[in-house]
Amino acid sequence: LKSSPSNNEEKEAQTQLTKSDELQRLHSQALSAYQQEDYEAAISLLDEILAVCVWDAELRELRAECYIKEGEPSKAISDLKAAAKLKNDNTEAFYKISRIYYQLGDHELSLSEVRECLKLDQDHKQCFSLYKQVKKLNKQIESAEEFIREGRYEDAISKYDSVMKTEPEVPVYATRAKERICHCLSKNQQATEAIKLCTEVLQLEPTNVNALKDRAEAYLLEDLYEE
């Protein structure tokens, strides 16, 4: 404006300056809300800023953190995926995406994302540690499922026992393992054990269709037709 002043440009410049001042104010409020652990308010403020600053990777990462705290992992993944594209060599975003998928029980997608992190930095300690864990778990689950396809139910049960030992901290893996062990017991004509284990799964997940079907098969073996 100093080099070539004109009325139209001055109006435009003033409008943009006013808008940028407003966005800086919103940014300060968003950071303050985040620090005070009012994540809902922080998300609302960040929504306003990101409507204008669409390509800001750091703001997306901050909103993702808020979504994680608010128990909305799928929204966090969406923001982190955008941040991974917007910022070069964003190993941290890939690591966080992988962690979220892992916590949700999606070990295959977790493995895929942590590999992206290691492509950018093969010495990344957190990613390498997570990679070893997910790879081991993934291999055990794939092996167990292969045994089930081959009708080797005892081997599959043993392998799913290993899955529970490999990951004792994230409940979803233990529940899935028990569901599949119940399936193996039912197929292996071990009705009493199958009923007991399927019931355990159904106490955690009352609408688990696989556990309901496998328990029904086990009841049939015991001639418990009403059940």
mmCIF file of C-alpha atoms in Angstrom:
data_model
loop_
_atom_site.group_PDB
_atom_site.id
_atom_site.type_symbol
_atom_site.label_atom_id
_atom_site.label_comp_id
_atom_site.label_asym_id
_atom_site.label_seq_id
_atom_site.Cartn_x
_atom_site.Cartn_y
_atom_site.Cartn_z
ATOM 1 C CA LEU A 1 0.000 0.000 0.000
ATOM 2 C CA LYS A 2 2.873 2.389 0.754
ATOM 3 C CA SER A 3 4.320 1.842 -2.729
ATOM 4 C CA SER A 4 1.030 2.264 -4.622
ATOM 5 C CA PRO A 5 -1.868 3.488 -2.522
ATOM 6 C CA SER A 6 -5.393 3.090 -3.878
ATOM 7 C CA ASN A 7 -8.796 3.205 -2.200
ATOM 8 C CA ASN A 8 -9.880 -0.291 -3.218
ATOM 9 C CA GLU A 9 -6.642 -1.900 -2.101
ATOM 10 C CA GLU A 10 -6.678 0.012 1.151
ATOM 11 C CA LYS A 11 -10.174 -1.266 1.975
ATOM 12 C CA GLU A 12 -9.097 -4.828 1.138
ATOM 13 C CA ALA A 13 -5.946 -4.483 3.240
ATOM 14 C CA GLN A 14 -7.860 -3.093 6.208
ATOM 15 C CA THR A 15 -10.376 -5.954 5.954
ATOM 16 C CA GLN A 16 -7.587 -8.546 5.888
ATOM 17 C CA LEU A 17 -5.788 -6.879 8.812
ATOM 18 C CA THR A 18 -8.983 -6.859 10.857
ATOM 19 C CA LYS A 19 -9.558 -10.533 10.010
ATOM 20 C CA SER A 20 -5.972 -11.496 10.915
ATOM 21 C CA ASP A 21 -6.265 -9.668 14.261
ATOM 22 C CA GLU A 22 -9.487 -11.569 14.950
ATOM 23 C CA LEU A 23 -7.855 -14.905 14.062
ATOM 24 C CA GLN A 24 -4.894 -14.180 16.345
ATOM 25 C CA ARG A 25 -7.346 -13.440 19.167
ATOM 26 C CA LEU A 26 -9.188 -16.713 18.503
ATOM 27 C CA HIS A 27 -5.852 -18.556 18.422
ATOM 28 C CA SER A 28 -4.903 -17.200 21.867
ATOM 29 C CA GLN A 29 -8.325 -18.235 23.203
ATOM 30 C CA ALA A 30 -7.975 -21.716 21.681
ATOM 31 C CA LEU A 31 -4.541 -22.241 23.287
ATOM 32 C CA SER A 32 -5.875 -20.982 26.602
ATOM 33 C CA ALA A 33 -8.883 -23.359 26.413
ATOM 34 C CA TYR A 34 -6.555 -26.262 25.556
ATOM 35 C CA GLN A 35 -4.268 -25.478 28.517
ATOM 36 C CA GLN A 36 -7.315 -25.313 30.802
ATOM 37 C CA GLU A 37 -8.408 -28.727 29.437
ATOM 38 C CA ASP A 38 -11.625 -27.276 27.977
ATOM 39 C CA TYR A 39 -11.189 -29.286 24.783
ATOM 40 C CA GLU A 40 -14.714 -28.742 23.492
ATOM 41 C CA ALA A 41 -14.241 -24.961 23.534
ATOM 42 C CA ALA A 42 -10.785 -25.315 21.953
ATOM 43 C CA ILE A 43 -12.243 -27.405 19.102
ATOM 44 C CA SER A 44 -14.972 -24.819 18.463
ATOM 45 C CA LEU A 45 -12.405 -21.991 18.278
ATOM 46 C CA LEU A 46 -10.035 -24.020 16.087
ATOM 47 C CA ASP A 47 -12.942 -24.800 13.725
ATOM 48 C CA GLU A 48 -13.361 -21.055 13.153
ATOM 49 C CA ILE A 49 -9.661 -20.488 12.499
ATOM 50 C CA LEU A 50 -9.247 -23.523 10.226
ATOM 51 C CA ALA A 51 -12.186 -22.391 8.112
ATOM 52 C CA VAL A 52 -9.845 -19.572 7.011
ATOM 53 C CA CYS A 53 -6.362 -21.082 7.593
ATOM 54 C CA VAL A 54 -7.129 -24.369 5.879
ATOM 55 C CA TRP A 55 -3.485 -25.327 5.304
ATOM 56 C CA ASP A 56 -2.162 -24.830 8.842
ATOM 57 C CA ALA A 57 -0.697 -28.200 9.886
ATOM 58 C CA GLU A 58 0.029 -27.190 13.480
ATOM 59 C CA LEU A 59 -3.540 -26.049 14.111
ATOM 60 C CA ARG A 60 -4.790 -29.365 12.743
ATOM 61 C CA GLU A 61 -2.408 -31.224 15.060
ATOM 62 C CA LEU A 62 -3.703 -29.208 18.011
ATOM 63 C CA ARG A 63 -7.326 -29.942 17.073
ATOM 64 C CA ALA A 64 -6.415 -33.635 16.717
ATOM 65 C CA GLU A 65 -5.060 -33.593 20.286
ATOM 66 C CA CYS A 66 -8.379 -32.107 21.445
ATOM 67 C CA TYR A 67 -10.336 -34.794 19.555
ATOM 68 C CA ILE A 68 -8.214 -37.508 21.212
ATOM 69 C CA LYS A 69 -8.961 -36.022 24.651
ATOM 70 C CA GLU A 70 -12.675 -35.841 23.765
ATOM 71 C CA GLY A 71 -12.747 -39.507 22.705
ATOM 72 C CA GLU A 72 -13.253 -38.844 18.975
ATOM 73 C CA PRO A 73 -10.375 -40.816 17.422
ATOM 74 C CA SER A 74 -11.718 -40.897 13.849
ATOM 75 C CA LYS A 75 -11.832 -37.075 13.716
ATOM 76 C CA ALA A 76 -8.300 -36.948 15.167
ATOM 77 C CA ILE A 77 -7.088 -39.323 12.434
ATOM 78 C CA SER A 78 -8.626 -37.098 9.746
ATOM 79 C CA ASP A 79 -6.774 -33.998 11.040
ATOM 80 C CA LEU A 80 -3.498 -35.880 11.526
ATOM 81 C CA LYS A 81 -3.646 -37.292 7.985
ATOM 82 C CA ALA A 82 -4.046 -33.757 6.648
ATOM 83 C CA ALA A 83 -1.159 -32.574 8.851
ATOM 84 C CA ALA A 84 1.034 -35.422 7.544
ATOM 85 C CA LYS A 85 0.456 -34.172 3.978
ATOM 86 C CA LEU A 86 0.824 -30.465 4.803
ATOM 87 C CA LYS A 87 4.131 -30.676 6.679
ATOM 88 C CA ASN A 88 7.223 -32.328 5.191
ATOM 89 C CA ASP A 89 8.673 -35.337 7.042
ATOM 90 C CA ASN A 90 5.890 -35.230 9.635
ATOM 91 C CA THR A 91 6.928 -38.408 11.483
ATOM 92 C CA GLU A 92 5.018 -37.322 14.595
ATOM 93 C CA ALA A 93 1.680 -37.294 12.748
ATOM 94 C CA PHE A 94 2.250 -40.784 11.298
ATOM 95 C CA TYR A 95 3.249 -42.042 14.764
ATOM 96 C CA LYS A 96 0.087 -40.633 16.339
ATOM 97 C CA ILE A 97 -2.160 -42.034 13.577
ATOM 98 C CA SER A 98 -0.562 -45.460 14.030
ATOM 99 C CA ARG A 99 -1.061 -45.297 17.824
ATOM 100 C CA ILE A 100 -4.737 -44.397 17.443
ATOM 101 C CA TYR A 101 -5.393 -47.251 14.992
ATOM 102 C CA TYR A 102 -3.568 -49.612 17.366
ATOM 103 C CA GLN A 103 -5.693 -48.534 20.342
ATOM 104 C CA LEU A 104 -8.834 -49.033 18.223
ATOM 105 C CA GLY A 105 -7.752 -52.613 17.434
ATOM 106 C CA ASP A 106 -6.976 -51.988 13.768
ATOM 107 C CA HIS A 107 -3.491 -53.523 13.786
ATOM 108 C CA GLU A 108 -3.204 -53.681 9.974
ATOM 109 C CA LEU A 109 -3.765 -49.949 9.442
ATOM 110 C CA SER A 110 -1.538 -49.237 12.446
ATOM 111 C CA LEU A 111 1.278 -51.208 10.803
ATOM 112 C CA SER A 112 0.789 -49.382 7.499
ATOM 113 C CA GLU A 113 1.013 -45.922 9.145
ATOM 114 C CA VAL A 114 4.029 -46.712 11.335
ATOM 115 C CA ARG A 115 5.865 -47.914 8.219
ATOM 116 C CA GLU A 116 5.271 -44.477 6.665
ATOM 117 C CA CYS A 117 6.954 -42.940 9.711
ATOM 118 C CA LEU A 118 9.980 -45.238 9.354
ATOM 119 C CA LYS A 119 10.246 -44.451 5.627
ATOM 120 C CA LEU A 120 10.855 -40.819 6.655
ATOM 121 C CA ASP A 121 13.177 -41.669 9.562
ATOM 122 C CA GLN A 122 14.331 -45.247 10.051
ATOM 123 C CA ASP A 123 15.942 -44.285 13.389
ATOM 124 C CA HIS A 124 12.748 -42.834 14.901
ATOM 125 C CA LYS A 125 12.742 -44.519 18.335
ATOM 126 C CA GLN A 126 9.009 -44.302 19.092
ATOM 127 C CA CYS A 127 8.004 -45.485 15.626
ATOM 128 C CA PHE A 128 10.500 -48.351 15.656
ATOM 129 C CA SER A 129 9.325 -49.520 19.076
ATOM 130 C CA LEU A 130 5.666 -49.383 17.976
ATOM 131 C CA TYR A 131 6.530 -51.084 14.671
ATOM 132 C CA LYS A 132 8.094 -54.070 16.469
ATOM 133 C CA GLN A 133 5.043 -54.443 18.717
ATOM 134 C CA VAL A 134 2.433 -54.137 15.939
ATOM 135 C CA LYS A 135 4.383 -56.378 13.566
ATOM 136 C CA LYS A 136 4.627 -59.135 16.189
ATOM 137 C CA LEU A 137 0.913 -58.893 17.028
ATOM 138 C CA ASN A 138 -0.074 -58.747 13.352
ATOM 139 C CA LYS A 139 1.967 -61.861 12.586
ATOM 140 C CA GLN A 140 0.395 -63.809 15.473
ATOM 141 C CA ILE A 141 -3.148 -62.888 14.410
ATOM 142 C CA GLU A 142 -2.465 -63.753 10.746
ATOM 143 C CA SER A 143 -0.947 -67.076 11.816
ATOM 144 C CA ALA A 144 -3.945 -67.880 14.076
ATOM 145 C CA GLU A 145 -6.408 -67.116 11.279
ATOM 146 C CA GLU A 146 -4.425 -69.351 8.908
ATOM 147 C CA PHE A 147 -4.688 -72.206 11.446
ATOM 148 C CA ILE A 148 -8.472 -71.651 11.646
ATOM 149 C CA ARG A 149 -8.775 -71.839 7.847
ATOM 150 C CA GLU A 150 -6.846 -75.131 7.951
ATOM 151 C CA GLY A 151 -9.045 -76.503 10.740
ATOM 152 C CA ARG A 152 -6.078 -76.617 13.169
ATOM 153 C CA TYR A 153 -8.110 -75.309 16.100
ATOM 154 C CA GLU A 154 -5.730 -76.280 18.938
ATOM 155 C CA ASP A 155 -2.888 -74.430 17.215
ATOM 156 C CA ALA A 156 -5.134 -71.399 16.636
ATOM 157 C CA ILE A 157 -6.132 -71.346 20.332
ATOM 158 C CA SER A 158 -2.474 -71.452 21.346
ATOM 159 C CA LYS A 159 -1.658 -68.610 18.946
ATOM 160 C CA TYR A 160 -4.521 -66.434 20.250
ATOM 161 C CA ASP A 161 -3.294 -67.090 23.803
ATOM 162 C CA SER A 162 0.005 -65.583 22.613
ATOM 163 C CA VAL A 163 -1.849 -62.548 21.234
ATOM 164 C CA MET A 164 -3.261 -61.842 24.704
ATOM 165 C CA LYS A 165 0.225 -62.109 26.210
ATOM 166 C CA THR A 166 1.728 -59.850 23.540
ATOM 167 C CA GLU A 167 -0.847 -57.095 24.165
ATOM 168 C CA PRO A 168 -2.286 -57.182 27.695
ATOM 169 C CA GLU A 169 -2.873 -53.420 27.902
ATOM 170 C CA VAL A 170 -5.358 -52.762 25.053
ATOM 171 C CA PRO A 171 -8.635 -54.583 25.909
ATOM 172 C CA VAL A 172 -9.924 -54.869 22.328
ATOM 173 C CA TYR A 173 -7.240 -57.462 21.439
ATOM 174 C CA ALA A 174 -8.093 -59.714 24.402
ATOM 175 C CA THR A 175 -11.808 -59.538 23.531
ATOM 176 C CA ARG A 176 -11.156 -60.400 19.861
ATOM 177 C CA ALA A 177 -8.812 -63.231 20.883
ATOM 178 C CA LYS A 178 -11.435 -64.698 23.237
ATOM 179 C CA GLU A 179 -14.078 -64.403 20.509
ATOM 180 C CA ARG A 180 -11.881 -66.382 18.093
ATOM 181 C CA ILE A 181 -10.895 -68.962 20.763
ATOM 182 C CA CYS A 182 -14.595 -69.490 21.461
ATOM 183 C CA HIS A 183 -15.071 -70.111 17.725
ATOM 184 C CA CYS A 184 -12.260 -72.682 17.745
ATOM 185 C CA LEU A 185 -13.651 -74.463 20.829
ATOM 186 C CA SER A 186 -17.105 -74.630 19.254
ATOM 187 C CA LYS A 187 -15.678 -76.031 15.987
ATOM 188 C CA ASN A 188 -13.561 -78.467 18.011
ATOM 189 C CA GLN A 189 -16.670 -79.863 19.751
ATOM 190 C CA GLN A 190 -15.527 -78.483 23.130
ATOM 191 C CA ALA A 191 -18.981 -77.173 23.909
ATOM 192 C CA THR A 192 -18.751 -76.449 27.653
ATOM 193 C CA GLU A 193 -15.566 -74.381 27.294
ATOM 194 C CA ALA A 194 -16.989 -72.614 24.224
ATOM 195 C CA ILE A 195 -20.179 -71.615 26.062
ATOM 196 C CA LYS A 196 -18.161 -70.271 29.002
ATOM 197 C CA LEU A 197 -15.799 -68.192 26.855
ATOM 198 C CA CYS A 198 -18.476 -66.877 24.477
ATOM 199 C CA THR A 199 -20.538 -65.815 27.501
ATOM 200 C CA GLU A 200 -17.495 -63.901 28.779
ATOM 201 C CA VAL A 201 -17.221 -62.083 25.418
ATOM 202 C CA LEU A 202 -20.967 -61.358 25.341
ATOM 203 C CA GLN A 203 -20.837 -59.791 28.812
ATOM 204 C CA LEU A 204 -18.398 -57.255 27.313
ATOM 205 C CA GLU A 205 -20.125 -56.982 23.920
ATOM 206 C CA PRO A 206 -23.787 -58.109 24.140
ATOM 207 C CA THR A 207 -24.338 -57.636 20.378
ATOM 208 C CA ASN A 208 -21.246 -59.543 19.215
ATOM 209 C CA VAL A 209 -22.773 -61.585 16.379
ATOM 210 C CA ASN A 210 -19.846 -64.001 16.030
ATOM 211 C CA ALA A 211 -19.918 -64.906 19.731
ATOM 212 C CA LEU A 212 -23.713 -65.382 19.592
ATOM 213 C CA LYS A 213 -23.412 -67.723 16.589
ATOM 214 C CA ASP A 214 -20.568 -69.731 18.114
ATOM 215 C CA ARG A 215 -22.361 -70.065 21.453
ATOM 216 C CA ALA A 216 -25.488 -71.202 19.605
ATOM 217 C CA GLU A 217 -23.412 -73.916 17.856
ATOM 218 C CA ALA A 218 -22.033 -74.997 21.242
ATOM 219 C CA TYR A 219 -25.553 -75.143 22.736
ATOM 220 C CA LEU A 220 -26.594 -77.393 19.841
ATOM 221 C CA LEU A 221 -23.735 -79.774 20.655
ATOM 222 C CA GLU A 222 -25.078 -79.980 24.220
ATOM 223 C CA ASP A 223 -28.703 -80.473 23.000
ATOM 224 C CA LEU A 224 -29.682 -77.199 24.701
ATOM 225 C CA TYR A 225 -32.128 -76.221 21.991
ATOM 226 C CA GLU A 226 -34.021 -73.514 23.892
ATOM 227 C CA GLU A 227 -30.778 -71.687 24.660
#
